[in-house]
Short mmCIF file of C-alpha atoms in Angstrom, two decimals:
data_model
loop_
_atom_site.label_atom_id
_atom_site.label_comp_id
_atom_site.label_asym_id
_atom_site.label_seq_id
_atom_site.Cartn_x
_atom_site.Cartn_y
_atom_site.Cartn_z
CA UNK A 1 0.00 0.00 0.00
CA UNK A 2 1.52 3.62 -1.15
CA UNK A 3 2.03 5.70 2.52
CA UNK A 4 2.05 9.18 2.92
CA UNK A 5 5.06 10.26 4.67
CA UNK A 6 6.49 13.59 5.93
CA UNK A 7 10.44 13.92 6.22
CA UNK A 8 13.05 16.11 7.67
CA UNK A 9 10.47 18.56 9.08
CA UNK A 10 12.04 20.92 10.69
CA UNK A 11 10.36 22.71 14.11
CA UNK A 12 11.81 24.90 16.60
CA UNK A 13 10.56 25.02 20.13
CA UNK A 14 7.66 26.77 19.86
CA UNK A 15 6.54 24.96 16.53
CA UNK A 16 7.46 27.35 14.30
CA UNK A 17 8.09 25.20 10.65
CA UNK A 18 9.18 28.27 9.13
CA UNK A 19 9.90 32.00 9.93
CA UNK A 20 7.66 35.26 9.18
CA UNK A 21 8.28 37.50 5.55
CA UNK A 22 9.36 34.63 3.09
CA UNK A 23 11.40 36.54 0.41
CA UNK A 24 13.20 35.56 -2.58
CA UNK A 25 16.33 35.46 -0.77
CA UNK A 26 14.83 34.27 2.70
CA UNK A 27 12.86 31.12 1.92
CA UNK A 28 12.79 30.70 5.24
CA UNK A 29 11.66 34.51 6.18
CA UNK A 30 12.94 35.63 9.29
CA UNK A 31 13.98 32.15 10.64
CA UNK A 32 17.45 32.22 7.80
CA UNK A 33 19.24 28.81 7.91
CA UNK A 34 18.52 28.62 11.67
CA UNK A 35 15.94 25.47 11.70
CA UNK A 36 18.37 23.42 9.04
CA UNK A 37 22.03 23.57 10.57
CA UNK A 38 21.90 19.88 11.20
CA UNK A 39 21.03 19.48 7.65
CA UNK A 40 24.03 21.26 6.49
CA UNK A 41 26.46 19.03 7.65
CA UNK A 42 24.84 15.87 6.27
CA UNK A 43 26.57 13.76 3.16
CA UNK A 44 22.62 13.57 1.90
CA UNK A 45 23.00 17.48 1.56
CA UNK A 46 26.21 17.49 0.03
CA UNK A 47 25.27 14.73 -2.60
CA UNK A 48 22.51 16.79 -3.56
CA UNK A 49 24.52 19.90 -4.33
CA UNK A 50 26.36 17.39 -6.59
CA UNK A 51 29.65 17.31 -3.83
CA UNK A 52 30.91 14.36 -1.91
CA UNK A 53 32.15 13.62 1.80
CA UNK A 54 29.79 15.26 4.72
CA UNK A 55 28.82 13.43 7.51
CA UNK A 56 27.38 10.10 7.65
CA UNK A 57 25.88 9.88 11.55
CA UNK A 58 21.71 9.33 12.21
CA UNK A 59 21.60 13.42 11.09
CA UNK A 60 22.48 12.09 7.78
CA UNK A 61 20.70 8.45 8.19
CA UNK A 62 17.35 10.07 8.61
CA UNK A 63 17.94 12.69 6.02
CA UNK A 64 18.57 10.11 3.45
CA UNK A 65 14.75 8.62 4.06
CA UNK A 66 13.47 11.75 1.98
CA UNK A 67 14.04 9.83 -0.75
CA UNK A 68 13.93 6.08 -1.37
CA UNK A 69 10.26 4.72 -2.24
CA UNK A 70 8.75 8.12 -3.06
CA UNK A 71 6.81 8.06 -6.45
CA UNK A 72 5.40 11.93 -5.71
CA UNK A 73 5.58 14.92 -3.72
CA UNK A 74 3.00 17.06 -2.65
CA UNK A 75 4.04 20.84 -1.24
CA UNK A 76 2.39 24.02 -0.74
CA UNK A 77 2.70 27.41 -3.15
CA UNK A 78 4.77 28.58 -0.61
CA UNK A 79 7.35 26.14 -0.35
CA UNK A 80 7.16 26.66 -4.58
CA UNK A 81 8.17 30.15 -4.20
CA UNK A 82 7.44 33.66 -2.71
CA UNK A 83 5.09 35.20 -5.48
CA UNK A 84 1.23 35.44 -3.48
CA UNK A 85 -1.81 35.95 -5.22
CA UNK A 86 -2.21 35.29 -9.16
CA UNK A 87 0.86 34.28 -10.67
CA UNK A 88 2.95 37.49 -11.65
CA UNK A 89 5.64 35.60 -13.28
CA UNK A 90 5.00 32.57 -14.81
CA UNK A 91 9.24 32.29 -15.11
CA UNK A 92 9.90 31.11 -11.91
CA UNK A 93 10.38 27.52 -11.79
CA UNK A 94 11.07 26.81 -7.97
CA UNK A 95 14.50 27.66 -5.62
CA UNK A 96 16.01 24.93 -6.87
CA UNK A 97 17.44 25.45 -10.44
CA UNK A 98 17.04 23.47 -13.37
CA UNK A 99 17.34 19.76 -11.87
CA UNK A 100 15.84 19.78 -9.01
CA UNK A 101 16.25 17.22 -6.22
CA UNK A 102 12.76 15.70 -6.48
CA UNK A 103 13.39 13.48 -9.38
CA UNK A 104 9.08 12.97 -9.44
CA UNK A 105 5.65 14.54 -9.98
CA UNK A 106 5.55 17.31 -7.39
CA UNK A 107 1.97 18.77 -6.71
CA UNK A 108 1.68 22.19 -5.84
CA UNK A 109 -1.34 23.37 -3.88
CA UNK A 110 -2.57 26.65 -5.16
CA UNK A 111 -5.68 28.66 -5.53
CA UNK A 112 -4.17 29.80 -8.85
CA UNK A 113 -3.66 26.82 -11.23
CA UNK A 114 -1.05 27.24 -14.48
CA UNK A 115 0.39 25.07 -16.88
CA UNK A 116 2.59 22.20 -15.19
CA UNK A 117 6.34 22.37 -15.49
CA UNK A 118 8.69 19.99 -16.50
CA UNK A 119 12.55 20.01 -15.25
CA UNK A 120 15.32 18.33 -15.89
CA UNK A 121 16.03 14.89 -14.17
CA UNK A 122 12.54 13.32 -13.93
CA UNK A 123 10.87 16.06 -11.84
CA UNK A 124 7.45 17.80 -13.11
CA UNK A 125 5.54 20.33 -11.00
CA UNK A 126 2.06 20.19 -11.51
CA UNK A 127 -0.08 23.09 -10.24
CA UNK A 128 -3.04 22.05 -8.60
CA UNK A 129 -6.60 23.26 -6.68
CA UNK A 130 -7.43 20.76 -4.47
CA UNK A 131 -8.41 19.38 -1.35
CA UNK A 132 -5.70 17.36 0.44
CA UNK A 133 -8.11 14.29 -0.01
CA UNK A 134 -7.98 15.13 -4.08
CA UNK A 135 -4.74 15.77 -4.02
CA UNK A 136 -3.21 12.89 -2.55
CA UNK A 137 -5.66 10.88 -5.28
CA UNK A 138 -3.49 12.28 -7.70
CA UNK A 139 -0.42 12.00 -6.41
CA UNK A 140 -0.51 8.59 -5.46
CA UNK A 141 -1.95 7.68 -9.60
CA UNK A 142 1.12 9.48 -10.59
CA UNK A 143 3.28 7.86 -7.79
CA UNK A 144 2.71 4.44 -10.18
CA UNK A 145 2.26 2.53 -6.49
CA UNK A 146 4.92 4.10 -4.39
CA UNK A 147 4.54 6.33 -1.52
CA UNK A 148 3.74 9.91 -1.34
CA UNK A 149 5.78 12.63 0.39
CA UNK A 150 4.16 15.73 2.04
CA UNK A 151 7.13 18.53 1.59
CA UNK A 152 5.41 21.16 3.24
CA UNK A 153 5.32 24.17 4.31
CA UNK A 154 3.77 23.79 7.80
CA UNK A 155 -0.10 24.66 6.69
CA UNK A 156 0.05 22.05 3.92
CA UNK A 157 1.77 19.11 6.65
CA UNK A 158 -0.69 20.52 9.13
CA UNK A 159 -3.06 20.49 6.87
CA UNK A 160 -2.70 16.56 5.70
CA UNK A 161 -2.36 15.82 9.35
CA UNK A 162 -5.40 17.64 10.40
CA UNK A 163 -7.22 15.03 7.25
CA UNK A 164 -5.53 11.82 9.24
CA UNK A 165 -3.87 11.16 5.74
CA UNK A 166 -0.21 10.92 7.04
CA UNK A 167 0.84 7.70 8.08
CA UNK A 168 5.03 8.50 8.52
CA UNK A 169 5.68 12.04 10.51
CA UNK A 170 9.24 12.72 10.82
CA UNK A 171 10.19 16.01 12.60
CA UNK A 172 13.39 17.51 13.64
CA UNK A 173 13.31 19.65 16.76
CA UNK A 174 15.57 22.28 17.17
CA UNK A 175 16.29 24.11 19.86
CA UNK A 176 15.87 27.60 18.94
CA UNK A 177 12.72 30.00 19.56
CA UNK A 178 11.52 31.68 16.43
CA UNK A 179 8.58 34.03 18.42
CA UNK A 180 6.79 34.49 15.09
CA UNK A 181 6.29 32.49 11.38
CA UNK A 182 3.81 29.54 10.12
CA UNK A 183 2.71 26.91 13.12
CA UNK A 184 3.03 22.99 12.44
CA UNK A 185 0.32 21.64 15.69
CA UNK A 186 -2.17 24.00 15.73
CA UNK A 187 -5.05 22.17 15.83
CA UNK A 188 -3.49 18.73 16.11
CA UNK A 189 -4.41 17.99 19.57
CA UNK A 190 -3.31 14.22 20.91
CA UNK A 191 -1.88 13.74 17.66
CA UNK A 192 0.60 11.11 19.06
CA UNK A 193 -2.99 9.15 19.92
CA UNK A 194 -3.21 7.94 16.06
CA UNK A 195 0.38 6.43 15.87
CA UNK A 196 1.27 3.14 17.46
CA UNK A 197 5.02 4.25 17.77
CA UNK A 198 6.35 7.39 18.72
CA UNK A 199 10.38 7.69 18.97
CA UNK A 200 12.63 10.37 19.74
CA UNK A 201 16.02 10.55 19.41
CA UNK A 202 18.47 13.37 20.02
CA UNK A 203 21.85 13.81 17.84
CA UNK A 204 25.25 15.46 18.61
CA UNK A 205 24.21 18.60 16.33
CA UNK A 206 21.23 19.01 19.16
CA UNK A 207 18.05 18.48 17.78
CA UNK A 208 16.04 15.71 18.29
CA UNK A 209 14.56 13.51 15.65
CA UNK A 210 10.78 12.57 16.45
CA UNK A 211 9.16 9.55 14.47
CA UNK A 212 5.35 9.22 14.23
CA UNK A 213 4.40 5.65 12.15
CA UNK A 214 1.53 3.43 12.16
CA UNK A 215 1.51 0.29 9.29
CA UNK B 1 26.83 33.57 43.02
CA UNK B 2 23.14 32.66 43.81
CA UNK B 3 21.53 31.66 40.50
CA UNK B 4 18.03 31.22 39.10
CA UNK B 5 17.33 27.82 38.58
CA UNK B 6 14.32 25.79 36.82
CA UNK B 7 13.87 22.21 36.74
CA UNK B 8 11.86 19.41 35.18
CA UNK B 9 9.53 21.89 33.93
CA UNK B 10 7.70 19.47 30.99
CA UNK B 11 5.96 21.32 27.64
CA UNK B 12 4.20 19.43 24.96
CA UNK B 13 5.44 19.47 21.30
CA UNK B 14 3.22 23.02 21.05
CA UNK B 15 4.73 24.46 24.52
CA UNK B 16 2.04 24.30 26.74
CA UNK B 17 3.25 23.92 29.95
CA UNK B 18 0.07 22.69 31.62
CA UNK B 19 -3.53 22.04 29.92
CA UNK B 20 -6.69 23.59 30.09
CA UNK B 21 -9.21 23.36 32.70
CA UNK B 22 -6.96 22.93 36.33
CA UNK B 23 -9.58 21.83 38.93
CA UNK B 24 -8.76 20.50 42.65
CA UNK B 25 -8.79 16.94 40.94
CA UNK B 26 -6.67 17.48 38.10
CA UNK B 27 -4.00 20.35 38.77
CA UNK B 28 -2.76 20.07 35.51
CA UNK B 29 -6.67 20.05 33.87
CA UNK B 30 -7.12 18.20 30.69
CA UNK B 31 -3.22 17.06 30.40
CA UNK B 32 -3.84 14.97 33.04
CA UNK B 33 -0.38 13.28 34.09
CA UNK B 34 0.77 13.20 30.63
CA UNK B 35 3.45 15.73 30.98
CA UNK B 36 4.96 13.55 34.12
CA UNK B 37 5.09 9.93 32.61
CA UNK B 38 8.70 10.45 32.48
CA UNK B 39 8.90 11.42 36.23
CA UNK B 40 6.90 8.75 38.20
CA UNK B 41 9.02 6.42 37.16
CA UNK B 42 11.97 7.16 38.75
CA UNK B 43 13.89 6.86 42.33
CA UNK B 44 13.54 10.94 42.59
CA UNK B 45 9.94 10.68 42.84
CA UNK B 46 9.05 7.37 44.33
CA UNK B 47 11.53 8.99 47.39
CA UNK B 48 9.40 12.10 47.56
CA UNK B 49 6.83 10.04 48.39
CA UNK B 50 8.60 7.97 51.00
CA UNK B 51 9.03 4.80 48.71
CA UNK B 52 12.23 3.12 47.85
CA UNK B 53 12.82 1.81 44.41
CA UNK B 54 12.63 3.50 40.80
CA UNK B 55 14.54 3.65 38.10
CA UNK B 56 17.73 5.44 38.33
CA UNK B 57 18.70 6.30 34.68
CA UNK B 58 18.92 9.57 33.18
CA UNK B 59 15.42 10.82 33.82
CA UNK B 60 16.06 10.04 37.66
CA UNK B 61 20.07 11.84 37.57
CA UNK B 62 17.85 15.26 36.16
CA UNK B 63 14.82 15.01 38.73
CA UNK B 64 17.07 14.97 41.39
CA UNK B 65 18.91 18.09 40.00
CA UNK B 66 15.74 19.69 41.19
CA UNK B 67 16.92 20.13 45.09
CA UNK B 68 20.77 20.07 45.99
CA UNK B 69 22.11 23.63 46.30
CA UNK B 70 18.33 24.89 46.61
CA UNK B 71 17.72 27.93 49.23
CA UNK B 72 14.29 29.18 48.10
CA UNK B 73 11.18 28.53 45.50
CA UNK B 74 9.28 31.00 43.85
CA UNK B 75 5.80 29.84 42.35
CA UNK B 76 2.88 31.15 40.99
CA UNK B 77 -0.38 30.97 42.65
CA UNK B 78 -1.57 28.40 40.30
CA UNK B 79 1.66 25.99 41.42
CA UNK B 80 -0.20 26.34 44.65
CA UNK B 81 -4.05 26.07 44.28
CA UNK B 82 -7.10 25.79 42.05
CA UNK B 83 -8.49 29.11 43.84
CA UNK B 84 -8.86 32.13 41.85
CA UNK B 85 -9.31 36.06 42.79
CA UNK B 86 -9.60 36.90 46.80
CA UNK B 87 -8.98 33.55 49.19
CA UNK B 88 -12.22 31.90 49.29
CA UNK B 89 -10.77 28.86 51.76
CA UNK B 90 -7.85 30.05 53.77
CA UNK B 91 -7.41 26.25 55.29
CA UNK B 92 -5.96 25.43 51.66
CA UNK B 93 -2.48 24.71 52.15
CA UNK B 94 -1.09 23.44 48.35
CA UNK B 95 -1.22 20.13 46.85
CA UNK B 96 1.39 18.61 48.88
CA UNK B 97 0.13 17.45 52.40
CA UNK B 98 1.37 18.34 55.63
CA UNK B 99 5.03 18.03 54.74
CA UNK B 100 5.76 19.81 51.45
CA UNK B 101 9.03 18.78 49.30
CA UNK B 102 10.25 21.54 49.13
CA UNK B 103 12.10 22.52 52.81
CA UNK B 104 12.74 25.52 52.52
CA UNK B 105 10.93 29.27 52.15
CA UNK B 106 8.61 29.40 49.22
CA UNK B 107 6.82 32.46 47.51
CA UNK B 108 3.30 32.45 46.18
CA UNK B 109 2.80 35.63 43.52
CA UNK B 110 0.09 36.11 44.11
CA UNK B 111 -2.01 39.47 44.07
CA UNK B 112 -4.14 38.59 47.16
CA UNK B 113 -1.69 38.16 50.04
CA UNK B 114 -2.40 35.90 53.14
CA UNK B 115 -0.18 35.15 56.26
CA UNK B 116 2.41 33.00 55.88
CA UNK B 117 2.31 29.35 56.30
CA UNK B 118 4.95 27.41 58.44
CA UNK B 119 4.57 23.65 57.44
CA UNK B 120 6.64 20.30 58.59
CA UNK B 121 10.09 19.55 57.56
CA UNK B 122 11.15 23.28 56.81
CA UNK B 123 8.51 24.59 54.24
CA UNK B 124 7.09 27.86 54.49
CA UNK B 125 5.03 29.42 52.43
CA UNK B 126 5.11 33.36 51.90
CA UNK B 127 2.20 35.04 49.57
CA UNK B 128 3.54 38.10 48.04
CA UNK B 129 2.08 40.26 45.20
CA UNK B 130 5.47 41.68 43.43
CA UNK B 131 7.50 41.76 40.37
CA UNK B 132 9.67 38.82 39.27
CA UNK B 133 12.67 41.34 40.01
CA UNK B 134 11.52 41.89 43.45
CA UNK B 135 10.29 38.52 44.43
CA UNK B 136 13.60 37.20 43.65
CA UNK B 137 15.40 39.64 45.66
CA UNK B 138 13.43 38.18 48.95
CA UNK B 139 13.83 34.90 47.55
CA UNK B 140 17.53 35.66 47.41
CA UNK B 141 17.29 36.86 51.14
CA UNK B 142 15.90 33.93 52.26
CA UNK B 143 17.96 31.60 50.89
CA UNK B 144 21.15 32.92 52.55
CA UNK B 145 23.46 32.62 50.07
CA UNK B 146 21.68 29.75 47.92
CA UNK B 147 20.44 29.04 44.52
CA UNK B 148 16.62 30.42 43.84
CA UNK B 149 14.16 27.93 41.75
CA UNK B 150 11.57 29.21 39.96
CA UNK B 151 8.74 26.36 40.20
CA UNK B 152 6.27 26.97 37.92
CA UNK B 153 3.78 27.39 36.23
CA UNK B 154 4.35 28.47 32.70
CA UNK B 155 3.15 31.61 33.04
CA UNK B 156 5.99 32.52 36.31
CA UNK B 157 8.34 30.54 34.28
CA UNK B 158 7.79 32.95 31.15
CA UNK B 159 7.84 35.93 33.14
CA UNK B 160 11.26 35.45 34.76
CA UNK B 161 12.57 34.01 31.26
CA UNK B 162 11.15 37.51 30.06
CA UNK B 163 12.68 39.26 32.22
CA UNK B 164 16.17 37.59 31.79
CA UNK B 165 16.42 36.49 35.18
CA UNK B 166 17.29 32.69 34.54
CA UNK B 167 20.49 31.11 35.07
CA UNK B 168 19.70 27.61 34.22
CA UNK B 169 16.83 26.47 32.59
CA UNK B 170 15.84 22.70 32.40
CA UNK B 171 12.83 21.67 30.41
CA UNK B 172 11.35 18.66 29.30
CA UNK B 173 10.06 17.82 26.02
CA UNK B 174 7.28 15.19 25.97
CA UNK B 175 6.34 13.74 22.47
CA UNK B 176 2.60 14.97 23.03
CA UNK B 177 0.29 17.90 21.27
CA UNK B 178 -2.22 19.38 23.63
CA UNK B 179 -4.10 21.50 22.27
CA UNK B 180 -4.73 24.32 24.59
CA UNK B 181 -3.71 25.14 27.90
CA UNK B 182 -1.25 27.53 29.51
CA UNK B 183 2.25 28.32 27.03
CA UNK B 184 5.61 28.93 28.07
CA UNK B 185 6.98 29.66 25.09
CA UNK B 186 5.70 32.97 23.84
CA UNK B 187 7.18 36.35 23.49
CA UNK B 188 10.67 34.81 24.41
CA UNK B 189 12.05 34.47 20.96
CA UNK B 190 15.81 34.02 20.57
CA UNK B 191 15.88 32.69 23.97
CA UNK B 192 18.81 30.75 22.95
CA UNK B 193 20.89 33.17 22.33
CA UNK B 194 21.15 34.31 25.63
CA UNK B 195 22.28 30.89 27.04
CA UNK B 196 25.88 29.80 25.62
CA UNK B 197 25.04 26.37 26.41
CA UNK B 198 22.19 24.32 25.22
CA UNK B 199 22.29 20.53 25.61
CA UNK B 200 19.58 18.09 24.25
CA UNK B 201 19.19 14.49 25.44
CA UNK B 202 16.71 11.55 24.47
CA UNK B 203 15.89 9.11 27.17
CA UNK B 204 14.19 6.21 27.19
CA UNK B 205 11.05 7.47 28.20
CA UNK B 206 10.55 9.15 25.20
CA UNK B 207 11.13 12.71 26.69
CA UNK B 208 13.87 15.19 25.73
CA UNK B 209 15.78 17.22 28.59
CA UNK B 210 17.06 20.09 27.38
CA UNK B 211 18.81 22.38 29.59
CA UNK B 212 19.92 26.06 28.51
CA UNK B 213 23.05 27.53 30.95
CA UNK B 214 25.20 30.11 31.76
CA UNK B 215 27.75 30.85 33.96
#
C-alpha cells in the first residue's frame, strides 16, 4: 500500500516550521538557515549539491529517508516560491534550479492553477486546486504505487495531518525559539494518539529527531 | 553567586506547559499526568513520596537536579491552588500534604496576600504580590546565600525568562500535542541566544531534557 510520509520537518521550540516574511532570498523569512544547521552538515545534503564527503551519523541516516520509495511529492505554493496571489511571473520555476532534487511529480497546492512544469532529471511540478483528499488521489496515480511525500510548508503538513492522511511524521526539533512564522500543531491535539510508535532521538548537532508511524 | 534555577519543567510538542481546565482533581486540567510519565518512574519521585525503588537512569540523575544547592522557590499561585481572585478557603495549604518537598521558604505571587504558612520539615510558604525582580530579591534573602528555583507554572516561568532572570533552565520535552492550555513559550524568541550552552538528550522514556546555561 503507497504511505504518505512527511520527512526532515524541521520545528523549533515553539513549533514554528518556518519563519515570518518569506522573500526571494529568505525562503525561510525571518527564521534564515537557523531550523536546518543539522542538515548542512549531512553527506545527503552534500550529494545533492552534486559534492561528496559530509557526515554520515543518524543526522544524515534520517535525512537520506526523503528519498527512497517516493513516487510523488505534494508541497504548498509557498514552499514553490514567494510570489502570493495570481501568478505574476509565470518564469519562476522553484528555488532549486534546473534539476531539481525531487526526481518525481511534485503537486503544488494553489488557488491559482497554471500550466505544469517539467525540469530536468525526472521532476514535473504540476499546479493544482485541491483538497488534500484530491490531491493525494493524484499524487498517489502518478506515484505508479509508491509512496507519497508531504514537503510542506507547515499549513500544507498541518493540513494533511489535520485530514488523518499521514501515516510517517518525521520532525526535527531544534532548539531555537523563532517568536513568530507559520505553526506545524495548531489544531493537532493528541496527535501522538493515532500512531502506534512514537520515537525520539536526540543527535550530537542538538536536535532531536521525532518519528510518528503506524503500518 | 546565587543563580536562578528551573527544573523538570515538561511542555508538549506546542509548549504548553500545563492544559486547560486545572480543577482540585486534576492540577494540571485536561493534560492529566501526561506531561509527568517520564517522572513517576523514577527513584527521585518514588523517594518524595517515602518509597524506595525507581529507576535510576537519566530521567532520575535530572529530577534529582531539582533540590541540591536549593535555598528558596518561587511559584505562581496556580503551582499552589485551584483558587482564583480573593482567598475563598484560607485552610488550603497546596497540593502537597502536611510536609511539602520543598524545605525551605517558598513564595506564592500572588495578588491577594495571606499570612504565611509554616509547614513540617522546613517549608514555608510566603504570599507576596510583586515583580519577578523583586520577588527574587526576597527569595535571594531567604535563601542565605543559595540558589533560587523558579517552580512553575508556565506563566511565572515565562515571566522570569522575560525578564532575563534565569540562570539555568531545564525543560522537558514530551512527544505529546495538547491542544490548549497555559504556554511557556511565547514572546521569548531568541531565547537561545542568551544561554551559551544548550544541551539536548533523548531518554528512554521518550522525553527530551534540554537544559539552557550560563555561567
Amino acid at each position: 500500500m503507497s504511505r504518505v510520509r512527511v520527512h526532515n520537518f524541521a520545528v523549533s521550540l515553539d513549533g514554528y516550521g518556518t519563519g515570518e516574511g518569506q522573500t526571494l532570498e529568505a525562503p525561510f523569512g525571518h527564521a534564515g538557515q537557523r531550523l536546518h544547521g543539522w542538515f548542512f552538515g549531512t553527506g545527503a545534503f552534500r550529494e545533492m549539491q552534486g559534492k561528496s564527503g559530509g557526515e554520515a551519523g543518524a543526522d544524515d541516516a534520517f535525512a537520506r529517508r526523503w528519498e527512497p520509495g517516493i513516487g510523488a511529492e505534494i508541497m504548498g505554493r509557498n514552499k514553490f516560491g514567494p510570489q502570493r496571489g495570481p501568478w505574476q511571473d509565470e518564469e519562476w520555476k522553484g528555488w532549486w534550479g534546473d534539476n531539481p532534487p525531487f526526481h518525481t511529480p511534485v503537486f503544488v497546492l494553489t488557488h491559482h492553477p497554471r500550466p505544469s512544469l517539467e525540469m530536468e532529471g525526472g521532476t514535473t511540478f504540476h499546479f493544482i486546486d485541491a483538497t488534500p483528499q484530491e490531491a493525494l488521489r493524484q499524487a498517489r496515480e502518478a506515484a505508479g504505487g509508491l509512496d507519497v511525500r508531504i514537503g510542506g510548508g507547515p499549513e500544507t503538513v498541518r493540513q494533511f495531518l489535520a485530514a488523518d492522511l499521514v501515516d510517517h511524521l518525521h520532525v526535527v526539533l531544534v532548539p531555537i525559539v523563532l517568536g513568530r512564522g507559520e505553526r506545524l500543531w495548531d489544531g493537532l491535539e493528541e496527535l501522538e494518539s493515532r500512531f502506534p510508535t512514537v520515537e525520539s532521538v536526540t543527535t550530537p548537532s542538538g536536535v532531536t529527531h521525532l518519528t510518528f508511524t503506524r503500518p
